Amino acid sequence: MEIVLYVTSLGSLICWIMTLVQMFKRAGALQGILGIITCGLWAFVWGWLNVKDTNQKTHMMVWTVCIVLGMVANFVVMGSLVPAE
Amino acid sequence: MKPWPRRPLLTLLMRQPVACRFLTFLLLAHFSLMQLGLNGWSCPFLLATQRPCPGCGLSRSVLMCARGNLQEALSFHAFGPLSAISIGLLILSAFLPHDSRERLTTQVERFEIATGASHLALLFFFLYWAMRMVAGHGTIPALA
């Protein structure tokens, strides 16, 4: 399960950087900086809202899948750390 | 085009109600998961590098602000209270009717342009991050 965590983390990072590049290019430096300081949250919102203009539907889908899989993997890993009674 | 320090930052987001609604939904889901003791949104920078990004710790800080625990909020992130106010304004602009939203946005815009507060906050935000990294808080994985 930790491998899933690493892969989804790396996937999220790559998709985040790709979205940030588009944000800096199309929306300007201010929104790009906001995409950095919000832990990627604003970048994710901006990426989906501008998915048609940026033509990055595939990578936004990949990012979303990475986030959901990462959350599930986190729950499983955290659950395995809780000692059974 | 206005020169950089005069361009409003928060207003830029407040003028995008659809984005504000989307953000509100994500934040609501994130805070609900955190309340349940689960991991909500994970910072991709922290996950991949094990180093916090400038905003890591903010959501816990905002949550503590919402609970009225200012001291603990500041221990997670010094900009938590300011972020809580900003998030409040974004939520308001997501759901207010058009006219009221415009009035609110115009007032915030005037304040931002007159004081340059957003840009100063942004500058100190990065300085604070640099200080956190130098002071040895750069390796705390629990800061997501």
XYZ file of N, CA and C in Angstrom:
687
model
N 0.821 -1.208 0.000
C 0.000 0.000 0.000
C 0.861 1.267 0.000
N 2.066 1.134 0.600
C 2.948 2.308 0.610
C 3.417 2.666 -0.796
N 3.534 1.647 -1.666
C 3.915 1.913 -3.062
C 2.838 2.771 -3.733
N 1.580 2.457 -3.441
C 0.472 3.245 -3.999
C 0.599 4.696 -3.539
N 0.946 4.869 -2.258
C 1.121 6.217 -1.714
C 2.222 6.983 -2.458
N 3.354 6.307 -2.674
C 4.468 6.964 -3.370
C 4.086 7.332 -4.794
N 3.426 6.378 -5.488
C 3.070 6.627 -6.894
C 2.056 7.770 -6.998
N 1.048 7.743 -6.126
C 0.035 8.813 -6.192
C 0.641 10.166 -5.793
N 1.585 10.146 -4.842
C 2.254 11.405 -4.446
C 3.020 11.991 -5.625
N 3.751 11.115 -6.284
C 4.548 11.576 -7.428
C 3.629 12.068 -8.553
N 2.565 11.313 -8.795
C 1.589 11.706 -9.821
C 0.982 13.053 -9.509
N 0.589 13.252 -8.244
C 0.000 14.532 -7.829
C 0.982 15.670 -8.038
N 2.238 15.428 -7.657
C 3.259 16.474 -7.786
C 3.440 16.881 -9.252
N 3.522 15.886 -10.142
C 3.731 16.175 -11.569
C 2.531 16.949 -12.130
N 1.317 16.483 -11.802
C 0.108 17.156 -12.305
C 0.006 18.570 -11.752
N 0.381 18.732 -10.489
C 0.357 20.069 -9.860
C 1.307 21.012 -10.594
N 2.512 20.530 -10.859
C 3.497 21.383 -11.544
C 3.008 21.742 -12.950
N 2.420 20.756 -13.651
C 1.902 21.033 -15.001
C 0.798 22.090 -14.960
N -0.062 21.994 -13.949
C -1.139 22.988 -13.815
C -0.563 24.354 -13.464
N 0.450 24.355 -12.572
C 1.078 25.625 -12.192
C 1.684 26.337 -13.398
N 2.313 25.559 -14.280
C 2.905 26.147 -15.484
C 1.820 26.858 -16.303
N 0.683 26.174 -16.474
C -0.431 26.763 -17.220
C -0.981 28.000 -16.500
N -1.050 27.932 -15.165
C -1.562 29.072 -14.391
C -0.675 30.294 -14.581
N 0.636 30.089 -14.473
C 1.556 31.224 -14.641
C 1.451 31.793 -16.058
N 1.276 30.897 -17.058
C 1.209 31.345 -18.454
C -0.083 32.098 -18.740
N -1.207 31.522 -18.314
C -2.508 32.038 -18.739
C -3.158 32.984 -17.742
N -2.996 32.721 -16.438
C -3.710 33.527 -15.441
C -2.801 34.544 -14.759
N -1.512 34.465 -14.986
C -0.601 35.442 -14.395
C 0.100 34.940 -13.145
N 1.072 35.729 -12.723
C 1.929 35.313 -11.603
C 1.163 35.232 -10.283
N 0.206 36.175 -10.097
C -0.511 36.192 -8.813
C -1.279 34.894 -8.575
N -2.015 34.464 -9.599
C -2.772 33.214 -9.441
C -1.820 32.025 -9.344
N -0.699 32.106 -10.045
C 0.296 31.039 -9.951
C 0.826 30.893 -8.538
N 1.119 32.046 -7.916
C 1.611 32.026 -6.533
C 0.539 31.463 -5.597
N -0.720 31.855 -5.852
C -1.815 31.314 -5.037
C -1.914 29.794 -5.195
N -1.616 29.334 -6.386
C -1.622 27.888 -6.629
C -0.545 27.173 -5.830
N 0.519 27.900 -5.510
C 1.611 27.304 -4.724
C 1.276 27.336 -3.232
N 0.833 28.500 -2.752
C 0.698 28.649 -1.286
C -0.557 27.997 -0.716
N -1.429 27.468 -1.563
C -2.638 26.814 -1.037
C -2.498 25.292 -1.084
N -1.275 24.797 -1.054
C -1.013 23.347 -1.101
C -1.640 22.714 -2.350
N -1.748 23.467 -3.411
C -2.272 22.917 -4.666
C -3.781 22.979 -4.794
N -4.465 23.418 -3.742
C -5.937 23.419 -3.750
C -6.491 24.381 -4.814
N -5.943 25.601 -4.839
C -6.416 26.577 -5.821
C -6.009 26.147 -7.234
N -4.849 25.540 -7.355
C -4.408 25.054 -8.669
C -5.376 23.980 -9.183
N -5.836 23.134 -8.279
C -6.781 22.072 -8.647
C -8.104 22.684 -9.123
N -8.598 23.662 -8.357
C -9.852 24.343 -8.731
C -9.683 25.028 -10.086
N -8.594 25.779 -10.224
C -8.345 26.513 -11.472
C -8.189 25.542 -12.645
N -7.498 24.456 -12.410
C -7.268 23.461 -13.465
C -8.570 22.896 -13.998
N -9.504 22.562 -13.112
C -10.785 22.011 -13.561
C -11.654 23.074 -14.221
N -11.631 24.300 -13.688
C -12.478 25.350 -14.269
C -11.983 25.795 -15.647
N -10.704 25.587 -15.915
C -10.148 26.017 -17.201
C -9.717 24.828 -18.052
N -10.347 23.692 -17.784
C -9.903 22.463 -18.442
C -10.091 22.519 -19.967
N -11.117 23.245 -20.419
C -11.357 23.331 -21.874
C -10.299 24.215 -22.543
N -10.004 25.348 -21.887
C -9.031 26.280 -22.476
C -7.623 25.684 -22.509
N -7.278 24.982 -21.448
C -5.912 24.473 -21.358
C -5.755 23.112 -22.045
N -6.897 22.496 -22.363
C -6.890 21.181 -23.025
C -6.096 20.154 -22.209
N -6.349 20.158 -20.902
C -5.597 19.248 -20.022
C -6.524 18.321 -19.245
N -7.579 17.877 -19.939
C -8.566 17.046 -19.237
C -7.919 15.761 -18.713
N -7.059 15.175 -19.529
C -6.454 13.902 -19.129
C -5.647 14.061 -17.853
N -4.823 15.108 -17.828
C -3.964 15.218 -16.643
C -4.754 15.647 -15.404
N -5.856 16.379 -15.592
C -6.696 16.708 -14.432
C -7.396 15.450 -13.907
N -7.774 14.586 -14.852
C -8.393 13.305 -14.441
C -7.368 12.475 -13.660
N -6.140 12.440 -14.184
C -5.074 11.672 -13.518
C -4.838 12.237 -12.114
N -4.801 13.578 -12.015
C -4.578 14.217 -10.712
C -5.697 13.842 -9.736
N -6.950 13.912 -10.221
C -8.092 13.574 -9.356
C -8.003 12.120 -8.883
N -7.671 11.224 -9.814
C -7.545 9.807 -9.443
C -6.427 9.638 -8.407
N -5.309 10.348 -8.634
C -4.182 10.269 -7.686
C -4.616 10.731 -6.293
N -5.395 11.807 -6.237
C -5.846 12.340 -4.938
C -6.740 11.326 -4.235
N -7.710 10.792 -4.993
C -8.660 9.846 -4.381
C -7.926 8.578 -3.930
N -7.073 8.050 -4.812
C -6.307 6.843 -4.453
C -5.399 7.111 -3.252
N -4.784 8.302 -3.251
C -3.913 8.687 -2.132
C -4.675 8.721 -0.824
N -5.897 9.269 -0.874
C -6.728 9.336 0.336
C -7.059 7.927 0.826
N -7.464 7.071 -0.111
C -7.819 5.691 0.264
C -6.597 4.990 0.867
N -5.453 5.151 0.201
C -4.226 4.514 0.699
C -3.865 5.038 2.082
N -4.073 6.360 2.280
C -3.816 6.964 3.586
C -4.697 6.351 4.665
N -5.993 6.172 4.338
C -6.920 5.580 5.312
C -6.451 4.179 5.684
N -6.044 3.410 4.652
C -5.637 2.020 4.895
C -4.373 1.981 5.743
N -3.392 2.835 5.371
C -2.127 2.869 6.126
C -2.372 3.316 7.561
N -3.200 4.358 7.718
C -3.507 4.834 9.077
C -4.256 3.777 9.864
N -5.165 3.068 9.201
C -5.920 2.006 9.853
C -5.021 0.871 10.313
N -3.982 0.575 9.512
C -3.079 -0.522 9.876
C -2.172 -0.143 11.041
N -2.045 1.192 11.309
C -1.206 1.641 12.424
C -1.937 1.555 13.765
N -3.277 1.464 13.703
C -4.063 1.381 14.931
C -3.986 -0.062 15.469
N -3.489 -0.258 16.697
C -3.380 -1.625 17.211
C -4.751 -2.275 17.406
N -4.846 -3.537 16.987
C -6.119 -4.262 17.137
C -6.347 -4.579 18.609
N -7.617 -4.463 19.039
C -7.925 -4.722 20.462
C -8.181 -6.204 20.689
N -3.140 48.257 -17.532
C -2.951 47.271 -16.454
C -2.318 47.948 -15.230
N -2.884 47.622 -14.056
C -2.359 48.238 -12.831
C -0.977 47.674 -12.517
N -0.080 48.525 -11.915
C 1.225 47.982 -11.513
C 1.042 46.894 -10.446
N 1.984 45.981 -10.366
C 1.854 44.771 -9.530
C 1.372 45.019 -8.116
N 2.021 45.918 -7.344
C 1.602 46.070 -5.949
C 0.194 46.638 -5.815
N -0.342 47.232 -6.892
C -1.668 47.842 -6.823
C -2.763 46.879 -7.297
N -2.379 45.729 -7.819
C -3.392 44.791 -8.316
C -3.942 43.971 -7.149
N -5.264 44.011 -6.949
C -5.842 43.288 -5.815
C -5.728 41.785 -5.992
N -5.552 41.112 -4.873
C -5.332 39.662 -4.920
C -6.584 38.894 -4.493
N -7.105 39.243 -3.323
C -8.290 38.543 -2.814
C -9.498 38.819 -3.711
N -9.571 40.044 -4.182
C -10.688 40.416 -5.056
C -10.667 39.616 -6.349
N -9.474 39.302 -6.792
C -9.304 38.497 -8.006
C -10.059 37.169 -7.872
N -10.006 36.595 -6.675
C -10.709 35.332 -6.429
C -12.192 35.575 -6.168
N -12.485 36.663 -5.443
C -13.890 36.935 -5.089
C -14.745 37.208 -6.315
N -14.114 37.651 -7.399
C -14.859 37.940 -8.622
C -15.122 36.673 -9.452
N -14.744 35.512 -8.919
C -14.993 34.247 -9.630
C -15.905 33.366 -8.759
N -17.222 33.652 -8.751
C -18.123 32.933 -7.838
C -18.147 31.421 -8.058
N -18.016 30.988 -9.305
C -18.055 29.534 -9.562
C -16.833 28.871 -8.910
N -15.682 29.519 -9.081
C -14.458 28.990 -8.464
C -14.575 29.004 -6.947
N -15.191 30.067 -6.417
C -15.366 30.165 -4.960
C -16.260 29.042 -4.451
N -17.314 28.713 -5.229
C -18.215 27.620 -4.805
C -17.477 26.285 -4.813
N -16.697 26.058 -5.854
C -15.909 24.822 -5.979
C -14.928 24.724 -4.809
N -14.260 25.844 -4.534
C -13.291 25.885 -3.439
C -13.980 25.637 -2.094
N -15.155 26.239 -1.908
C -15.911 26.047 -0.670
C -16.252 24.571 -0.478
N -16.685 23.933 -1.570
C -17.041 22.510 -1.499
C -15.816 21.674 -1.093
N -14.671 21.958 -1.729
C -13.439 21.207 -1.412
C -13.013 21.440 0.041
N -13.085 22.713 0.469
C -12.680 23.036 1.848
C -13.597 22.369 2.863
N -14.898 22.353 2.538
C -15.880 21.720 3.437
C -15.566 20.232 3.579
N -15.285 19.582 2.447
C -14.950 18.153 2.473
C -13.652 17.930 3.261
N -12.666 18.795 3.003
C -11.366 18.684 3.660
C -11.495 18.845 5.178
N -12.196 19.894 5.606
C -12.346 20.146 7.044
C -13.189 19.060 7.716
N -14.187 18.537 6.988
C -15.014 17.460 7.564
C -14.166 16.216 7.815
N -13.319 15.877 6.836
C -12.436 14.711 7.009
C -11.471 14.940 8.164
N -10.945 16.171 8.261
C -10.019 16.483 9.357
C -10.706 16.359 10.712
N -11.960 16.803 10.779
C -12.725 16.702 12.023
C -12.889 15.246 12.447
N -12.971 14.358 11.434
C -13.112 12.927 11.718
C -11.766 12.268 12.021
N -10.709 13.065 12.005
C -9.373 12.546 12.281
C -8.738 11.859 11.086
N -9.282 12.140 9.891
C -8.731 11.523 8.681
C -7.974 12.567 7.870
N -7.157 12.067 6.952
C -6.433 12.972 6.076
C -7.352 13.448 4.963
N -7.480 14.736 4.819
C -8.272 15.265 3.714
C -7.369 15.502 2.520
N -7.322 16.751 2.098
C -6.456 17.132 0.983
C -5.002 17.011 1.424
N -4.172 16.345 0.631
C -2.760 16.239 0.983
C -1.940 17.125 0.054
N -1.020 17.859 0.633
C -0.182 18.753 -0.162
C 0.763 17.925 -1.033
N 0.724 18.097 -2.355
C 1.602 17.297 -3.219
C 3.084 17.562 -2.978
N 3.410 18.801 -2.598
C 4.800 19.162 -2.335
C 5.316 18.412 -1.103
N 4.497 18.419 -0.041
C 4.878 17.741 1.206
C 4.989 16.227 0.999
N 4.018 15.676 0.262
C 4.017 14.233 0.031
C 5.269 13.781 -0.724
N 5.639 14.575 -1.700
C 6.744 14.150 -2.561
C 8.115 14.486 -1.985
N 8.203 15.574 -1.217
C 9.525 16.013 -0.757
C 9.730 15.861 0.754
N 8.638 15.578 1.480
C 8.684 15.529 2.953
C 9.079 16.879 3.547
N 8.904 17.923 2.788
C 9.145 19.299 3.256
C 7.852 20.087 3.079
N 7.474 20.909 4.060
C 6.207 21.637 3.902
C 6.311 22.762 2.879
N 5.224 22.974 2.165
C 5.164 24.121 1.253
C 4.787 25.346 2.105
N 4.776 26.548 1.546
C 4.474 27.724 2.368
C 3.118 27.644 3.070
N 2.172 26.911 2.491
C 0.824 26.886 3.064
C 0.547 25.715 3.988
N 1.510 24.819 4.161
C 1.270 23.647 5.015
C 1.038 24.079 6.465
N 0.012 23.524 7.072
C -0.343 23.886 8.444
C -1.501 24.872 8.493
N -1.802 25.467 7.338
C -2.858 26.484 7.313
C -4.229 25.920 7.636
N -4.545 24.729 7.093
C -5.900 24.211 7.316
C -6.127 23.895 8.793
N -5.119 23.348 9.466
C -5.264 23.089 10.901
C -5.407 24.402 11.665
N -4.627 25.389 11.224
C -4.681 26.688 11.875
C -6.063 27.324 11.700
N -6.613 27.228 10.489
C -7.941 27.795 10.224
C -8.995 27.065 11.057
N -8.846 25.746 11.158
C -9.792 24.944 11.947
C -9.752 25.364 13.417
N -8.531 25.610 13.921
C -8.384 26.054 15.304
C -9.007 27.446 15.493
N -8.851 28.305 14.486
C -9.482 29.634 14.536
C -10.997 29.479 14.624
N -11.532 28.556 13.827
C -12.985 28.334 13.824
C -13.452 27.840 15.193
N -12.582 27.134 15.887
C -12.930 26.654 17.236
C -12.656 27.713 18.297
N -12.063 28.828 17.893
C -11.790 29.916 18.820
C -10.488 29.759 19.589
N -9.675 28.797 19.183
C -8.407 28.551 19.869
C -7.272 29.249 19.109
N -7.128 30.537 19.381
C -6.198 31.360 18.600
C -4.737 30.980 18.854
N -4.436 30.648 20.103
C -3.044 30.326 20.453
C -2.564 29.085 19.684
N -3.418 28.058 19.680
C -3.043 26.834 18.960
C -3.020 27.082 17.449
N -3.940 27.940 17.001
C -3.993 28.284 15.573
C -2.664 28.895 15.142
N -2.134 29.799 15.966
C -0.870 30.459 15.627
C 0.307 29.491 15.694
N 0.167 28.452 16.525
C 1.264 27.482 16.612
C 1.348 26.626 15.347
N 0.225 26.443 14.663
C 0.250 25.675 13.410
C 0.729 26.526 12.238
N 0.230 27.751 12.160
C 0.637 28.656 11.082
C 0.267 30.072 11.485
N 1.229 30.976 11.393
C 0.991 32.357 11.830
C -0.063 33.062 10.981
N -0.278 32.575 9.759
C -1.219 33.247 8.868
C -2.609 32.615 8.901
N -2.836 31.727 9.869
C -4.131 31.056 9.982
C -5.306 32.021 10.157
N -5.214 32.947 11.142
C -6.334 33.875 11.329
C -6.639 34.713 10.076
N -5.573 35.175 9.431
C -5.758 35.962 8.202
C -6.412 35.103 7.107
N -5.975 33.849 7.018
C -6.554 32.935 6.022
C -8.007 32.640 6.341
N -8.323 32.532 7.650
C -9.709 32.260 8.041
C -10.616 33.408 7.577
N -10.119 34.638 7.731
C -10.906 35.798 7.270
C -11.068 35.758 5.748
N -9.966 35.441 5.055
C -10.013 35.375 3.586
C -10.981 34.295 3.118
N -10.930 33.124 3.776
C -11.829 32.028 3.406
C -13.283 32.436 3.654
N -13.510 33.134 4.781
C -14.857 33.631 5.085
C -15.369 34.543 3.974
N -14.489 35.433 3.489
C -14.885 36.353 2.420
C -15.162 35.594 1.117
N -14.351 34.566 0.856
C -14.551 33.776 -0.366
C -15.871 33.002 -0.301
N -16.184 32.463 0.882
C -17.450 31.725 1.037
C -18.625 32.691 0.860
N -18.475 33.895 1.438
C -19.538 34.899 1.280
C -19.752 35.228 -0.191
N -18.642 35.443 -0.905
C -18.793 35.818 -2.317
C -19.262 34.641 -3.174
N -19.137 33.421 -2.649
C -19.624 32.265 -3.402
C -21.141 32.189 -3.365
N -21.733 32.665 -2.273
C -23.177 32.435 -2.120
C -24.025 33.708 -2.039
N -23.379 34.874 -1.964
C -24.163 36.114 -1.913
C -24.802 36.390 -3.276
N -25.949 37.068 -3.287
C -26.522 37.482 -4.567
C -25.594 38.473 -5.276
N -25.760 38.599 -6.578
C -24.838 39.379 -7.398
C -24.572 40.794 -6.861
N -25.636 41.520 -6.548
C -25.465 42.920 -6.113
C -24.678 43.023 -4.802
N -25.058 42.179 -3.851
C -24.362 42.212 -2.554
C -22.899 41.811 -2.725
N -22.663 40.806 -3.585
C -21.284 40.360 -3.822
C -20.452 41.494 -4.423
N -21.038 42.210 -5.372
C -20.330 43.319 -6.009
C -19.967 44.402 -4.990
N -20.935 44.697 -4.095
C -20.681 45.722 -3.064
C -19.520 45.298 -2.166
N -19.594 44.046 -1.716
C -18.546 43.520 -0.831
C -17.193 43.508 -1.541
N -17.201 43.017 -2.775
C -15.955 42.916 -3.543
C -15.338 44.295 -3.779
N -16.185 45.271 -4.069
C -15.685 46.631 -4.314
C -15.019 47.186 -3.055
N -15.643 46.933 -1.916
C -15.059 47.428 -0.655
C -13.708 46.766 -0.372
N -13.670 45.446 -0.574
C -12.404 44.723 -0.336
C -11.337 45.205 -1.320
N -11.767 45.441 -2.564
C -10.826 45.903 -3.590
C -10.236 47.262 -3.218
N -11.104 48.162 -2.757
C -10.635 49.499 -2.344
C -9.599 49.369 -1.232
N -9.910 48.510 -0.269
C -8.988 48.312 0.858
C -7.651 47.753 0.367
N -7.741 46.773 -0.525
C -6.499 46.150 -1.024
C -5.643 47.147 -1.796
N -6.298 47.941 -2.650
C -5.544 48.901 -3.468
C -4.963 50.012 -2.587
N -5.744 50.467 -1.618
C -5.284 51.569 -0.766
C -4.120 51.154 0.133
N -4.161 49.927 0.637
C -3.149 49.530 1.627
C -2.052 48.622 1.055
N -2.344 47.942 -0.041
C -1.387 46.955 -0.576
C -1.224 45.785 0.377
N -2.258 45.571 1.228
C -2.170 44.569 2.303
C -1.939 43.146 1.767
N -2.588 42.807 0.671
C -2.473 41.434 0.150
C -1.040 41.120 -0.264
N -0.410 42.108 -0.903
C 0.951 41.872 -1.383
C 1.949 41.828 -0.228
N 1.687 42.680 0.773
C 2.539 42.634 1.971
C 2.385 41.276 2.656
N 1.133 40.820 2.776
C 0.860 39.527 3.417
C 1.567 38.404 2.654
N 1.522 38.492 1.334
C 2.158 37.470 0.496
C 3.681 37.456 0.715
N 4.244 38.655 0.795
C 5.689 38.776 1.023
C 6.070 38.160 2.376
N 5.316 38.546 3.427
C 5.614 38.019 4.763
C 5.321 36.522 4.851
N 4.366 36.060 4.044
C 4.027 34.633 3.987
C 5.257 33.824 3.567
N 5.949 34.307 2.528
C 7.134 33.593 2.045
C 8.313 33.740 3.015
N 8.411 34.931 3.634
C 9.471 35.123 4.634
C 9.252 34.183 5.815
N 7.983 34.037 6.220
C 7.627 33.152 7.335
C 7.986 31.706 6.989
N 7.728 31.322 5.750
C 8.059 29.958 5.293
C 9.575 29.734 5.360
N 10.325 30.746 4.897
C 11.791 30.643 4.934
C 12.272 30.501 6.380
N 11.645 31.283 7.278
C 12.017 31.211 8.699
C 11.710 29.825 9.272
N 10.544 29.282 8.890
C 10.157 27.949 9.386
C 11.160 26.889 8.930
N 11.598 27.019 7.684
C 12.551 26.046 7.137
C 13.889 26.166 7.867
N 14.330 27.421 8.081
C 15.613 27.657 8.746
C 15.545 27.213 10.204
N 14.395 27.478 10.842
C 14.254 27.160 12.267
C 14.088 25.670 12.532
N 14.064 24.864 11.479
C 14.023 23.422 11.672
C 12.649 22.808 11.674
N 11.620 23.607 11.252
C 10.282 23.036 11.175
C 10.007 22.489 9.779
N 11.064 22.400 9.005
C 10.879 21.988 7.614
C 10.734 20.497 7.413
N 10.823 19.727 8.483
C 10.745 18.279 8.284
C 9.566 17.660 9.027
N 8.606 18.502 9.428
C 7.485 17.963 10.197
C 6.414 17.442 9.241
N 6.279 16.120 9.097
C 5.301 15.617 8.149
C 3.862 15.847 8.586
N 3.651 16.071 9.894
C 2.280 16.244 10.387
C 1.706 17.610 10.039
N 2.492 18.418 9.351
C 2.031 19.772 9.046
C 1.139 19.866 7.817
N 0.683 18.751 7.261
C -0.091 18.786 6.011
C -1.382 19.573 6.166
